[in-house]
C-alpha cells in the first residue's frame, strides 16, 4: 500500500472533481462534490481495498486524504 | 385496578433477538405483563442478563444461531405451543450501491428475511401456533415508509418482511392467527453503533424527527405488547409505524 495508490482509489470515488487537483494534503471536506454518500463510499472503499474498517469517529475527525491513509495504514 | 386490556397473563411468548435492544425490552415487558417468555439470542452473557431481569416464573432461554438450519428447526421443535412470537432478531447495513457484495446481500437477507420466514413455517408445520395466536415481526420504517443513502440492503430485507407479513395475515386468518409488524424509526440500540454516522450527523438526523429524538427500546416493546395482547384481536396485516413522526 502506498499513498499514490490510496489517492487513486479515493479520486475514483468522485465523478465531477478534477482528479489532478487532489493531493494527499487536500481537505476533502472543502470539495464541492463531498457528501454523506462520499463519506460512506470512502469507508466502503477502504474496507473493500484494504480490509480495514474505520470507525465513525475516525472518519469524522479526518480532513485530509493523508490522514485517512495514515489511519488505514495503522489498521492493516 | 384490574382493568387491563393489554394483559398477557397466561400467554406463552417466544422472543428472538432477546439478548439486546428491542428484543430484550420486549421480553422483559412481556414478563411484566404476565406472560411466560422463551427468549433466544446468540450471546450467552447478554441473554442471561435479560433472563435475570424477567419477572415472574416459567421462563426459558435458548442460545441459537438462527441462520443455522438445524438450530432453527430445533428451536421450533423444543418450544411448547405458543400464544405469541416476536420475530425480532436482525442486523443492519450501510453500504453504497456500488460497493454491494453478493455475500453481504445474502447475509442480511438470511438474518432479516429468511430466518423469520422459515421460523414461521417451522412453527406452523409443527403446530406450535395456537388458535388465536399473534405473530409480530420487527420490521422498520426503512423500505415501506422511508429511504436513505446507503440503506438499500437493509430496506430490501425489511420490505420483504412486510410483504410476507401481509400475505401471512391473509393466509393464517382462517387458523385464527393474527400477523402484524412494528415499523420503528431510529431506536437507541447497539444495531446503530457500527454505522458511519458521526455525533453531528446524529444530531442533525434527530432534528428531522418531529418529536426531536430517537426512540427507546421500551417504546417499541409497548407496541409489540399491544399486538400480542387480545386488545388487538381485530388487527391483522397491519404495519404499525413508530417513528416519532419521522415519515410524515
Ligand atoms: N434500532 C433501530 O434503530 C431499529 C429500527 C428499526 C428496526 N429495527 C429492528 O429491530 C430488531 C432488533 O434490533 P435492535 O435494534 O434491538 O438491535 P440489537 O440491539 O443489535 O439486537 C439484535 C438482536 O438480534 C440478534 N441476532 C442478530 N443476528 C442473529 C442471528 N444470526 N441469530 C440469532 N440472533 C441474532 C442479536 O443476538 P446477539 O446480540 O446475541 O448476537 C440481538 O439479540 C431488528 O430486526 C432491527 O432490524 C431496529
PDB file of N, CA and C in Angstrom, chain B residues 28 106 114 118 123 154 190 209 233 238:
ATOM      1  N   UNK B  28     -38.689  -8.456  28.596  1.00  0.00           N
ATOM      2  CA  UNK B  28     -38.878  -8.012  29.981  1.00  0.00           C
ATOM      3  C   UNK B  28     -40.292  -7.450  30.166  1.00  0.00           C
ATOM      4  N   UNK B 106     -26.562 -11.561   0.717  1.00  0.00           N
ATOM      5  CA  UNK B 106     -27.051 -12.864   1.192  1.00  0.00           C
ATOM      6  C   UNK B 106     -27.147 -12.906   2.715  1.00  0.00           C
ATOM      7  N   UNK B 114     -35.010 -14.392   5.659  1.00  0.00           N
ATOM      8  CA  UNK B 114     -35.193 -15.851   5.548  1.00  0.00           C
ATOM      9  C   UNK B 114     -35.433 -16.484   6.923  1.00  0.00           C
ATOM     10  N   UNK B 118     -38.683 -18.711   7.726  1.00  0.00           N
ATOM     11  CA  UNK B 118     -38.548 -20.148   7.976  1.00  0.00           C
ATOM     12  C   UNK B 118     -38.946 -20.529   9.406  1.00  0.00           C
ATOM     13  N   UNK B 123     -42.771 -23.309  12.821  1.00  0.00           N
ATOM     14  CA  UNK B 123     -43.719 -23.279  13.944  1.00  0.00           C
ATOM     15  C   UNK B 123     -45.108 -23.739  13.491  1.00  0.00           C
ATOM     16  N   UNK B 154     -30.581  -3.100   3.687  1.00  0.00           N
ATOM     17  CA  UNK B 154     -31.456  -3.204   4.857  1.00  0.00           C
ATOM     18  C   UNK B 154     -32.918  -3.027   4.444  1.00  0.00           C
ATOM     19  N   UNK B 190     -27.717  -1.200  20.062  1.00  0.00           N
ATOM     20  CA  UNK B 190     -26.371  -1.414  19.537  1.00  0.00           C
ATOM     21  C   UNK B 190     -26.347  -1.623  18.022  1.00  0.00           C
ATOM     22  N   UNK B 209     -36.749  14.427  13.146  1.00  0.00           N
ATOM     23  CA  UNK B 209     -37.862  13.772  13.809  1.00  0.00           C
ATOM     24  C   UNK B 209     -38.733  14.842  14.472  1.00  0.00           C
ATOM     25  N   UNK B 233     -57.242  -7.909  19.037  1.00  0.00           N
ATOM     26  CA  UNK B 233     -57.856  -9.125  18.470  1.00  0.00           C
ATOM     27  C   UNK B 233     -58.432  -8.937  17.062  1.00  0.00           C
ATOM     28  N   UNK B 238     -51.361  -5.453   9.768  1.00  0.00           N
ATOM     29  CA  UNK B 238     -51.040  -4.039   9.966  1.00  0.00           C
ATOM     30  C   UNK B 238     -49.541  -3.820  10.193  1.00  0.00           C
TER      31      UNK B 238
END
